[in-house]
Tab-separated table of C-alpha atoms in Angstrom:
chain	number	residue	atom	x	y	z
A	1	GLN	CA	114.946	98.619	104.100
A	2	VAL	CA	112.402	100.591	102.090
A	3	LEU	CA	112.725	104.325	102.590
A	4	THR	CA	112.647	107.641	100.749
A	5	VAL	CA	115.705	109.247	99.232
A	6	HIS	CA	115.466	112.082	101.759
A	7	SER	CA	115.635	109.563	104.605
A	8	ALA	CA	118.640	107.852	103.005
A	9	LYS	CA	120.885	110.922	103.144
A	10	GLY	CA	124.137	110.160	104.926
A	11	LEU	CA	123.585	106.375	104.835
A	12	GLU	CA	125.179	103.596	102.774
A	13	TRP	CA	124.383	99.991	101.889
A	14	GLN	CA	126.131	97.256	99.942
A	15	VAL	CA	123.243	97.022	97.481
A	16	VAL	CA	120.818	99.818	96.582
A	17	ALA	CA	117.807	99.698	94.250
A	18	VAL	CA	116.146	102.891	92.970
A	19	PRO	CA	112.762	102.023	91.405
A	20	HIS	CA	110.049	104.199	89.843
A	21	VAL	CA	112.406	106.411	87.832
A	22	SER	CA	109.522	106.969	85.439
A	23	SER	CA	108.037	109.993	83.741
A	24	GLY	CA	106.065	112.095	86.179
A	25	VAL	CA	107.294	110.103	89.198
A	26	PHE	CA	111.018	110.876	89.557
A	27	PRO	CA	111.352	113.739	88.874
A	28	SER	CA	107.793	114.469	89.856
A	29	THR	CA	105.672	116.639	87.595
A	30	THR	CA	103.168	117.304	90.334
A	31	GLY	CA	102.943	121.020	90.817
A	32	ALA	CA	104.518	121.979	94.120
A	33	ALA	CA	103.052	124.800	96.163
A	34	THR	CA	104.801	128.139	95.697
A	35	TRP	CA	104.666	131.347	97.631
A	36	LEU	CA	102.398	132.811	94.927
A	37	GLY	CA	99.554	130.484	95.886
A	38	SER	CA	100.259	129.235	99.394
A	39	VAL	CA	100.446	131.292	102.568
A	40	ALA	CA	102.599	128.543	104.108
A	41	GLU	CA	105.471	129.268	101.700
A	42	LEU	CA	107.959	132.014	102.566
A	43	PRO	CA	108.518	134.625	99.817
A	44	PRO	CA	111.987	134.257	98.257
A	45	GLN	CA	112.913	137.818	99.281
A	46	LEU	CA	112.803	136.689	102.928
A	47	ARG	CA	114.760	133.458	102.473
A	48	GLY	CA	118.418	133.074	103.292
A	49	ASP	CA	118.973	130.826	100.261
A	50	ARG	CA	117.572	133.311	97.728
A	51	ALA	CA	119.407	134.024	94.503
A	52	LEU	CA	121.571	137.122	94.511
A	53	PRO	CA	120.998	139.894	91.936
A	54	GLY	CA	122.450	138.907	88.559
A	55	GLU	CA	122.343	135.158	89.251
A	56	GLN	CA	118.927	134.426	87.755
A	57	THR	CA	119.180	135.727	84.217
A	58	GLY	CA	118.209	132.501	82.463
A	59	GLY	CA	119.180	128.936	83.227
A	60	SER	CA	119.363	127.327	86.629
A	61	THR	CA	120.553	128.994	89.792
A	62	ASP	CA	121.861	127.773	93.123
A	63	GLY	CA	119.512	130.117	94.953
A	64	VAL	CA	115.732	130.419	95.052
A	65	PRO	CA	114.631	132.755	92.205
A	66	VAL	CA	113.368	136.147	93.371
A	67	LEU	CA	110.530	137.995	91.625
A	68	GLU	CA	111.995	141.363	90.541
A	69	LEU	CA	109.390	144.063	89.873
A	70	ASP	CA	111.506	147.196	89.818
A	71	ASP	CA	111.196	147.701	86.028
A	72	ILE	CA	107.506	146.728	85.667
A	73	TYR	CA	105.180	149.455	84.360
A	74	ASP	CA	101.955	147.765	83.204
A	75	ARG	CA	99.798	144.678	83.764
A	76	LYS	CA	101.088	142.796	80.721
A	77	MET	CA	104.682	143.157	81.859
A	78	LEU	CA	103.666	141.942	85.323
A	79	GLU	CA	101.949	138.847	83.914
A	80	ASN	CA	104.975	138.014	81.752
A	81	ARG	CA	107.342	138.491	84.668
A	82	ILE	CA	105.234	136.244	86.929
A	83	ASP	CA	105.150	133.556	84.211
A	84	LEU	CA	108.933	133.749	83.937
A	85	HIS	CA	109.230	133.529	87.727
A	86	LYS	CA	106.999	130.444	87.818
A	87	GLY	CA	109.179	128.876	85.124
A	88	ALA	CA	112.306	129.692	87.153
A	89	LEU	CA	110.750	128.067	90.237
A	90	LYS	CA	109.940	124.984	88.139
A	91	ASP	CA	113.529	124.821	86.873
A	92	ARG	CA	114.721	125.205	90.455
A	93	LYS	CA	112.540	122.239	91.489
A	94	LEU	CA	114.003	120.144	88.650
A	95	ASP	CA	117.513	121.026	89.836
A	96	GLU	CA	116.583	119.954	93.369
A	97	ASP	CA	115.198	116.666	92.048
A	98	ARG	CA	118.418	116.107	90.112
A	99	ARG	CA	120.436	116.624	93.274
A	100	LEU	CA	118.099	114.190	95.047
A	101	PHE	CA	118.665	111.640	92.272
A	102	TYR	CA	122.406	112.061	92.778
A	103	VAL	CA	121.891	111.259	96.482
A	104	ALA	CA	119.963	108.106	95.525
A	105	LEU	CA	122.701	106.888	93.163
A	106	THR	CA	125.531	107.455	95.640
A	107	ARG	CA	124.118	105.454	98.585
A	108	THR	CA	125.663	102.155	97.453
A	109	GLU	CA	129.067	100.647	98.145
A	110	ARG	CA	128.942	97.749	95.685
A	111	ALA	CA	125.852	97.329	93.481
A	112	LEU	CA	123.271	99.806	92.151
A	113	PHE	CA	120.010	98.923	90.389
A	114	VAL	CA	117.907	101.637	88.722
A	115	SER	CA	114.574	100.912	87.057
A	116	GLY	CA	111.408	102.490	85.721
A	117	HIS	CA	108.114	101.247	84.357
A	118	HIS	CA	105.659	101.875	81.551
A	119	TRP	CA	102.508	100.889	83.409
A	120	ALA	CA	101.367	101.994	86.850
A	121	ASP	CA	98.599	100.611	89.064
A	122	SER	CA	96.225	103.218	87.652
A	123	GLY	CA	95.884	105.301	84.529
A	124	SER	CA	95.298	104.442	80.897
A	125	GLU	CA	98.491	105.895	79.392
A	126	PRO	CA	102.009	104.454	79.756
A	127	LYS	CA	104.499	106.531	81.675
A	128	GLY	CA	107.820	105.471	80.182
A	129	PRO	CA	111.277	106.433	81.445
A	130	SER	CA	111.874	109.759	83.112
A	131	PRO	CA	114.525	112.168	81.794
A	132	PHE	CA	116.869	110.979	84.539
A	133	LEU	CA	116.560	107.333	83.502
A	134	THR	CA	116.917	108.249	79.820
A	135	GLU	CA	120.124	110.185	80.523
A	136	LEU	CA	121.460	107.285	82.592
A	137	HIS	CA	120.596	104.854	79.767
A	138	GLU	CA	122.463	106.985	77.231
A	139	LEU	CA	125.485	107.311	79.533
A	140	VAL	CA	125.768	103.563	80.197
A	141	GLY	CA	125.185	102.829	76.502
A	142	ALA	CA	128.078	105.109	75.538
A	143	ARG	CA	130.345	103.874	78.340
A	144	PRO	CA	129.683	100.150	78.993
A	145	GLU	CA	132.360	100.009	81.678
A	146	LEU	CA	130.050	102.027	83.950
A	147	GLY	CA	127.309	99.419	84.087
A	148	THR	CA	124.979	97.028	82.304
A	149	ILE	CA	121.571	97.588	80.704
A	150	ASP	CA	119.699	94.405	81.651
A	151	GLU	CA	116.478	95.334	79.885
A	152	TRP	CA	115.082	98.362	78.097
A	153	ALA	CA	111.491	97.584	77.211
A	154	PRO	CA	110.104	99.344	74.120
A	155	ALA	CA	107.216	101.738	74.512
A	156	PRO	CA	103.776	100.065	74.245
A	157	GLU	CA	101.883	100.550	71.011
A	158	ALA	CA	99.215	103.217	70.888
A	159	GLY	CA	95.875	102.007	72.206
A	160	THR	CA	97.364	99.222	74.331
A	161	PRO	CA	95.260	98.838	77.492
A	162	ASN	CA	96.929	99.027	80.883
A	163	PRO	CA	97.520	95.402	81.969
A	164	MET	CA	97.612	96.501	85.631
A	165	THR	CA	94.001	97.705	85.437
A	166	GLU	CA	92.824	94.958	83.054
A	167	THR	CA	93.740	92.190	85.524
A	168	PRO	CA	93.823	93.834	88.969
A	169	ARG	CA	95.050	91.860	91.931
A	170	SER	CA	92.472	91.320	94.664
A	171	ALA	CA	92.461	89.880	98.155
A	172	THR	CA	90.187	89.706	101.175
A	173	TRP	CA	90.878	92.460	103.675
A	174	PRO	CA	91.373	92.308	106.511
A	175	GLY	CA	92.789	88.809	106.296
A	176	ASP	CA	91.767	86.134	108.753
A	177	PRO	CA	94.735	85.767	111.162
A	178	LEU	CA	93.784	82.160	111.889
A	179	GLY	CA	93.197	81.121	108.300
A	180	ALA	CA	92.608	77.393	107.915
A	181	ARG	CA	93.162	76.881	111.655
A	182	ARG	CA	89.975	78.764	112.617
A	183	PRO	CA	87.688	75.701	113.105
A	184	ALA	CA	90.211	74.001	115.402
A	185	VAL	CA	90.837	77.186	117.406
A	186	GLU	CA	87.134	77.837	117.847
A	187	ARG	CA	86.611	74.266	119.047
A	188	GLY	CA	89.503	74.637	121.515
A	189	ALA	CA	87.971	77.890	122.811
A	190	ALA	CA	84.652	76.091	123.292
A	191	LEU	CA	86.425	73.407	125.343
A	192	VAL	CA	87.996	76.053	127.584
A	193	LEU	CA	84.670	77.840	128.107
A	194	ALA	CA	82.975	74.556	128.921
A	195	ALA	CA	85.664	73.722	131.499
A	196	LEU	CA	85.308	77.157	133.104
A	197	ASP	CA	81.561	76.644	133.379
A	198	GLY	CA	82.136	73.342	135.155
A	199	GLY	CA	80.628	71.261	132.404
A	200	GLU	CA	82.100	68.222	130.779
A	201	PRO	CA	83.064	69.068	127.195
A	202	ASP	CA	82.501	66.449	124.584
A	203	PRO	CA	85.865	64.952	123.605
A	204	PRO	CA	86.647	64.585	119.931
A	205	ALA	CA	85.351	61.379	118.406
A	206	ASN	CA	88.834	60.456	117.232
A	207	TYR	CA	92.110	62.092	116.388
A	208	GLU	CA	91.189	62.117	112.730
A	209	ASP	CA	88.839	64.970	113.620
A	210	ASP	CA	91.731	66.770	115.336
A	211	PRO	CA	94.814	66.252	113.130
A	212	ASP	CA	96.675	69.188	114.703
A	213	GLU	CA	95.961	67.867	118.223
A	214	TRP	CA	94.371	71.098	119.413
A	215	ALA	CA	92.402	69.162	122.014
A	216	ALA	CA	95.634	67.877	123.545
A	217	ASP	CA	97.010	71.415	123.682
A	218	VAL	CA	93.870	72.645	125.433
A	219	ASP	CA	94.107	69.814	127.957
A	220	ALA	CA	97.739	70.732	128.634
A	221	LEU	CA	96.842	74.405	129.169
A	222	LEU	CA	94.042	73.481	131.574
A	223	ALA	CA	96.380	71.192	133.502
A	224	GLU	CA	98.959	73.973	133.723
A	225	ARG	CA	96.260	76.321	135.021
A	226	GLU	CA	95.467	73.868	137.812
A	227	GLN	CA	99.141	73.446	138.687
A	228	ARG	CA	99.608	77.213	138.835
A	229	ALA	CA	96.882	77.376	141.468
A	230	GLU	CA	98.846	74.997	143.674
A	231	HIS	CA	101.167	76.572	146.241
A	232	GLY	CA	104.586	75.430	147.288
A	233	ALA	CA	105.915	74.482	143.856
A	234	GLU	CA	109.692	74.177	144.027
A	235	VAL	CA	112.019	75.510	141.348
A	236	MET	CA	115.731	74.857	141.278
A	237	LEU	CA	117.758	78.055	141.426
A	238	PRO	CA	119.750	78.435	138.182
A	239	ALA	CA	123.529	78.598	138.144
A	240	GLN	CA	123.382	82.230	136.982
A	241	LEU	CA	121.181	85.133	138.035
A	242	SER	CA	120.971	88.705	136.837
A	243	VAL	CA	120.984	91.531	139.374
A	244	SER	CA	117.294	92.193	138.707
A	245	GLN	CA	116.563	88.518	139.455
A	246	LEU	CA	118.535	88.864	142.685
A	247	VAL	CA	116.249	91.756	143.684
A	248	ASP	CA	113.194	89.657	142.787
A	249	LEU	CA	114.570	86.799	144.889
A	250	ALA	CA	114.433	89.071	147.921
A	251	THR	CA	111.177	90.917	147.187
A	252	ASP	CA	108.960	88.389	145.410
A	253	PRO	CA	110.499	84.892	145.258
A	254	ASP	CA	107.198	83.329	144.161
A	255	ALA	CA	106.984	85.533	141.077
A	256	LEU	CA	110.636	84.762	140.271
A	257	ALA	CA	109.949	81.045	140.637
A	258	ALA	CA	107.007	81.342	138.245
A	259	ARG	CA	109.183	83.083	135.625
A	260	LEU	CA	111.951	80.526	136.045
A	261	ARG	CA	109.460	77.677	135.736
A	262	ARG	CA	108.007	79.088	132.525
A	263	PRO	CA	110.220	81.789	130.971
A	264	LEU	CA	108.318	84.224	128.780
A	265	PRO	CA	109.568	87.294	126.896
A	266	PHE	CA	108.741	90.658	128.418
A	267	ARG	CA	106.268	92.910	126.648
A	268	PRO	CA	107.867	95.707	124.553
A	269	ASN	CA	108.304	98.793	126.677
A	270	PRO	CA	108.756	102.202	124.982
A	271	LEU	CA	110.001	103.658	128.272
A	272	ALA	CA	112.771	101.061	128.348
A	273	ARG	CA	113.801	102.212	124.857
A	274	ARG	CA	114.025	105.759	126.189
A	275	GLY	CA	116.230	104.599	129.068
A	276	THR	CA	118.438	102.663	126.657
A	277	ALA	CA	118.807	105.722	124.422
A	278	PHE	CA	119.725	107.891	127.420
A	279	HIS	CA	122.366	105.403	128.595
A	280	ALA	CA	123.808	105.301	125.066
A	281	TRP	CA	123.992	109.100	125.053
A	282	LEU	CA	125.864	109.052	128.376
A	283	GLU	CA	128.287	106.463	126.966
A	284	ARG	CA	129.094	108.726	124.031
A	285	ARG	CA	129.394	111.746	126.313
A	286	PHE	CA	131.816	109.967	128.639
A	287	GLY	CA	133.693	108.552	125.642
A	288	ALA	CA	133.055	104.840	126.091
A	289	THR	CA	131.061	102.337	124.075
A	290	ARG	CA	130.762	98.632	124.863
A	291	LEU	CA	128.734	95.758	123.499
A	292	LEU	CA	125.962	94.652	125.856
A	293	ASP	CA	124.273	91.309	126.266
A	294	LEU	CA	120.516	91.216	125.803
A	295	ASP	CA	119.830	90.953	129.530
A	296	GLU	CA	122.200	93.850	130.261
A	297	LEU	CA	120.312	96.485	128.251
A	298	PRO	CA	119.869	99.598	130.400
A	299	GLY	CA	116.525	101.234	130.945
A	300	ALA	CA	114.559	98.056	131.567
A	301	ASP	CA	113.532	99.421	134.959
A	302	ASP	CA	112.427	102.777	133.527
A	303	GLU	CA	109.087	103.843	134.940
A	304	GLY	CA	106.797	106.755	134.291
A	305	GLY	CA	107.356	109.861	132.279
A	306	ASP	CA	106.795	110.587	128.615
A	307	GLU	CA	108.696	108.771	125.907
A	308	SER	CA	109.168	112.062	124.066
A	309	ASP	CA	111.032	113.901	126.843
A	310	PHE	CA	114.503	112.621	125.885
A	311	ASP	CA	115.760	116.206	125.401
A	312	ARG	CA	114.534	117.170	128.873
A	313	LEU	CA	116.402	114.226	130.362
A	314	GLN	CA	119.614	115.424	128.740
A	315	GLU	CA	119.094	118.977	130.003
A	316	ALA	CA	118.330	117.724	133.506
A	317	PHE	CA	121.478	115.610	133.583
A	318	LEU	CA	123.647	118.512	132.388
A	319	ARG	CA	122.382	120.516	135.388
A	320	SER	CA	123.393	117.792	137.850
A	321	GLN	CA	126.634	117.513	139.791
A	322	TRP	CA	127.619	114.395	137.807
A	323	ALA	CA	127.822	116.248	134.504
A	324	ALA	CA	130.937	118.071	135.692
A	325	ARG	CA	132.712	114.895	136.894
A	326	ASN	CA	134.600	112.330	134.864
A	327	PRO	CA	133.925	108.687	135.718
A	328	VAL	CA	136.780	106.223	135.962
A	329	GLU	CA	134.630	103.510	134.380
A	330	VAL	CA	131.272	103.361	132.597
A	331	GLU	CA	129.105	100.415	131.571
A	332	VAL	CA	131.188	97.932	133.573
A	333	PRO	CA	130.055	94.311	133.094
A	334	PHE	CA	130.754	92.011	136.030
A	335	GLU	CA	130.291	88.491	137.337
A	336	THR	CA	130.465	87.699	141.033
A	337	SER	CA	129.673	84.546	142.994
A	338	LEU	CA	127.179	84.440	145.863
A	339	ALA	CA	126.680	81.089	147.615
A	340	GLY	CA	127.847	79.268	144.503
A	341	THR	CA	125.508	81.174	142.152
A	342	MET	CA	126.974	83.491	139.516
A	343	ILE	CA	125.475	86.994	139.624
A	344	ARG	CA	125.817	88.929	136.371
A	345	GLY	CA	125.166	92.602	135.815
A	346	ARG	CA	126.459	95.917	134.537
A	347	ILE	CA	127.456	99.010	136.510
A	348	ASP	CA	126.412	102.280	134.837
A	349	ALA	CA	129.263	104.481	136.134
A	350	VAL	CA	131.960	104.612	138.820
A	351	PHE	CA	133.418	107.892	140.118
A	352	GLU	CA	136.582	108.227	142.202
A	353	ASP	CA	136.170	110.219	145.424
A	354	THR	CA	138.660	112.549	147.066
A	355	ASP	CA	139.176	110.193	150.039
A	356	GLY	CA	140.474	107.430	147.769
A	357	GLY	CA	137.193	105.555	147.633
A	358	TRP	CA	134.637	105.213	144.848
A	359	THR	CA	130.981	105.963	144.250
A	360	VAL	CA	129.001	103.532	142.100
A	361	ILE	CA	126.119	105.286	140.320
A	362	ASP	CA	123.066	103.743	138.670
A	363	TRP	CA	121.220	106.166	136.366
A	364	LYS	CA	117.429	106.138	136.664
A	365	THR	CA	115.432	107.912	133.952
A	366	GLY	CA	111.997	107.142	135.371
A	367	ALA	CA	110.084	108.534	138.326
A	368	GLU	CA	111.381	108.063	141.857
A	369	PRO	CA	109.879	104.980	143.575
A	370	ASP	CA	108.043	105.041	146.857
A	371	VAL	CA	109.816	104.317	150.129
A	372	GLU	CA	108.923	100.615	150.177
A	373	LYS	CA	110.178	99.945	146.663
A	374	LEU	CA	113.354	101.982	147.174
A	375	ALA	CA	114.191	99.744	150.117
A	376	SER	CA	113.949	96.636	147.941
A	377	VAL	CA	115.841	97.934	144.916
A	378	GLY	CA	118.672	98.929	147.268
A	379	LEU	CA	119.817	95.314	146.883
A	380	GLN	CA	120.777	96.259	143.341
A	381	LEU	CA	123.253	98.814	144.685
A	382	ALA	CA	124.522	96.296	147.241
A	383	ALA	CA	125.395	93.873	144.434
A	384	TYR	CA	127.078	96.655	142.418
A	385	ARG	CA	129.102	97.772	145.440
A	386	LEU	CA	130.288	94.239	146.191
A	387	ALA	CA	131.136	93.591	142.536
A	388	TRP	CA	133.216	96.779	142.228
A	389	ALA	CA	135.137	96.008	145.423
A	390	GLN	CA	135.974	92.543	144.080
A	391	LEU	CA	136.968	93.969	140.673
A	392	MET	CA	139.355	96.464	142.285
A	393	ALA	CA	140.818	93.759	144.543
A	394	ALA	CA	141.437	91.516	141.526
A	395	ARG	CA	143.141	94.356	139.623
A	396	THR	CA	145.358	95.142	142.597
A	397	SER	CA	146.327	91.468	142.906
A	398	ARG	CA	147.322	91.307	139.245
A	399	ILE	CA	149.527	94.382	139.651
A	400	THR	CA	151.198	93.459	142.946
A	401	GLY	CA	151.191	89.683	142.554
A	402	ARG	CA	149.788	89.320	146.094
A	403	PRO	CA	146.252	88.728	147.369
A	404	ALA	CA	144.418	91.992	147.952
A	405	GLU	CA	141.110	93.062	149.443
A	406	VAL	CA	139.102	96.269	149.099
A	407	ARG	CA	136.902	97.098	152.067
A	408	LEU	CA	133.228	97.669	151.265
A	409	ASP	CA	133.227	100.903	153.256
A	410	LYS	CA	135.532	102.344	150.558
A	411	VAL	CA	132.790	101.843	147.973
A	412	ARG	CA	129.634	103.947	148.113
A	413	ALA	CA	126.579	103.386	145.897
A	414	ALA	CA	123.686	105.591	144.889
A	415	PHE	CA	120.815	106.010	142.449
A	416	HIS	CA	120.672	109.245	140.468
A	417	TYR	CA	117.159	110.087	139.328
A	418	VAL	CA	117.791	112.185	136.238
A	419	ARG	CA	114.295	113.653	135.949
A	420	THR	CA	114.350	115.217	139.426
A	421	GLY	CA	118.121	115.698	139.753
A	422	ARG	CA	118.163	113.819	143.093
A	423	THR	CA	120.940	111.431	144.076
A	424	VAL	CA	119.757	108.904	146.665
A	425	ALA	CA	122.328	106.831	148.577
A	426	PRO	CA	120.694	104.228	150.879
A	427	GLU	CA	122.572	103.637	154.112
A	428	ASP	CA	123.591	100.264	155.578
A	429	LEU	CA	123.465	98.326	152.339
A	430	PRO	CA	123.651	94.530	152.775
A	431	GLY	CA	127.147	93.107	152.669
A	432	ALA	CA	128.543	89.900	151.229
A	433	GLU	CA	127.300	87.728	154.102
A	434	GLU	CA	123.711	88.993	153.858
A	435	LEU	CA	123.667	88.536	150.064
A	436	ASP	CA	125.164	85.060	150.415
A	437	ARG	CA	122.457	84.119	152.914
A	438	LEU	CA	119.762	85.480	150.598
A	439	VAL	CA	120.918	83.255	147.724
A	440	ARG	CA	121.646	80.245	149.938
A	441	THR	CA	118.140	80.291	151.402
A	442	ALA	CA	116.616	81.069	147.967
A	443	GLY	CA	114.617	84.001	149.282
A	444	ALA	CA	113.342	82.299	152.465
A	445	GLU	CA	115.377	84.770	154.503
A	446	LYS	CA	115.361	88.260	153.028
A	447	ALA	CA	118.491	90.346	153.118
A	448	GLU	CA	118.357	93.227	155.521
A	449	VAL	CA	117.515	96.546	153.932
A	450	PRO	CA	117.979	99.951	155.552
A	451	ASP	CA	115.309	101.153	157.951
A	452	SER	CA	115.498	104.603	156.343
A	453	PRO	CA	115.578	103.798	152.661
A	454	ASP	CA	115.580	107.440	151.667
A	455	GLY	CA	119.243	107.438	152.624
A	456	GLU	CA	121.306	110.515	151.896
A	457	ALA	CA	119.818	112.651	149.134
A	458	THR	CA	121.230	115.646	147.354
A	459	ASP	CA	119.492	117.882	144.834
A	460	GLY	CA	122.244	117.265	142.290
A	461	GLY	CA	122.588	120.976	141.573
């Protein structure tokens, strides 16, 4: 990782390197804006970290120096006092840089490397070590047990030109992303365009003209395009499915078959990152943290909204009825079998109800779907409900030593849309038989979904 010292506060690594500890760089000699010349700077008299009276009579101070003008009687005295104040602000900045250097040196657990340089990428004069690096060199030289001085290069002789500017490094920008492959790629693109136009592209004279076999790759892509246009392609159902794939099996089996036939990674989704962050916050709030598999990451179904409204999501959740309840389980991974196929997923939260049953909740950080889509994603809740009933039956069997069964009507399931505060519980969710038939027929017969997918809704207040 390459980051500033400010960004490294509170972090640690096994190995830390602190470069550029050179004169004028660290500490920086660049004049920082002060309240005397910048309207954006708050006068020290108004700051909570200002120095108290009697603390700024020479030397450094823990507080920001204050310009005292009570005993000033003429212009000359004012100019002298301002010069002294500017010097005190400069000393204060040096003290802050020294504290920052201390932060940089204390980020490591095992090995620390500190370095400077004589020559920079620009300039005609060498920089040399900064006061911080010189002090560190003297300390390690006096106490070898603290560290090792690998190299301490002598200062360049007067008049020595800057080697960084004498022989600058150059490169073409922007670089060609294809590089040496450009001729072959352009020829492959020409073959594709010719095929789209219905013409007969000229094949390569021999494979010596196509050592990377780009022509063969283009032919394979064109053949795949033709196969994709054919209907009725059969794909064997895998031995394991995720809950989202189970929903796709019911709503769009052709699209699922296409993804199973040629798996491709999903495009990065910033909204999914927001959903993942919100689920992680809920885990910490409910006091549970578990490792998740890649396909179990929450938030993948996040839709709509602004990536920056994470704080508003938290506030909206804290206003809901679920914020005042304690779940019995959160982030519950499960595996259940449907028609010989293993269904894997993760339940966001389970709450115990007063009648002895449970409510399975799936947090949704995106916008509420329309009626048609809500009916289809209700299969997700059906799988969660069935999985929780089987988990509770298995736990009861382990305790009692006898076979046990938990009726599905004891387990309720609902989506809670955090943004709007609505909890939607679809009625008449498919049971085990309907889900079994859905998997057994591989989507040919869709599981029954409720006629009124809005279900029971509460405002969550």
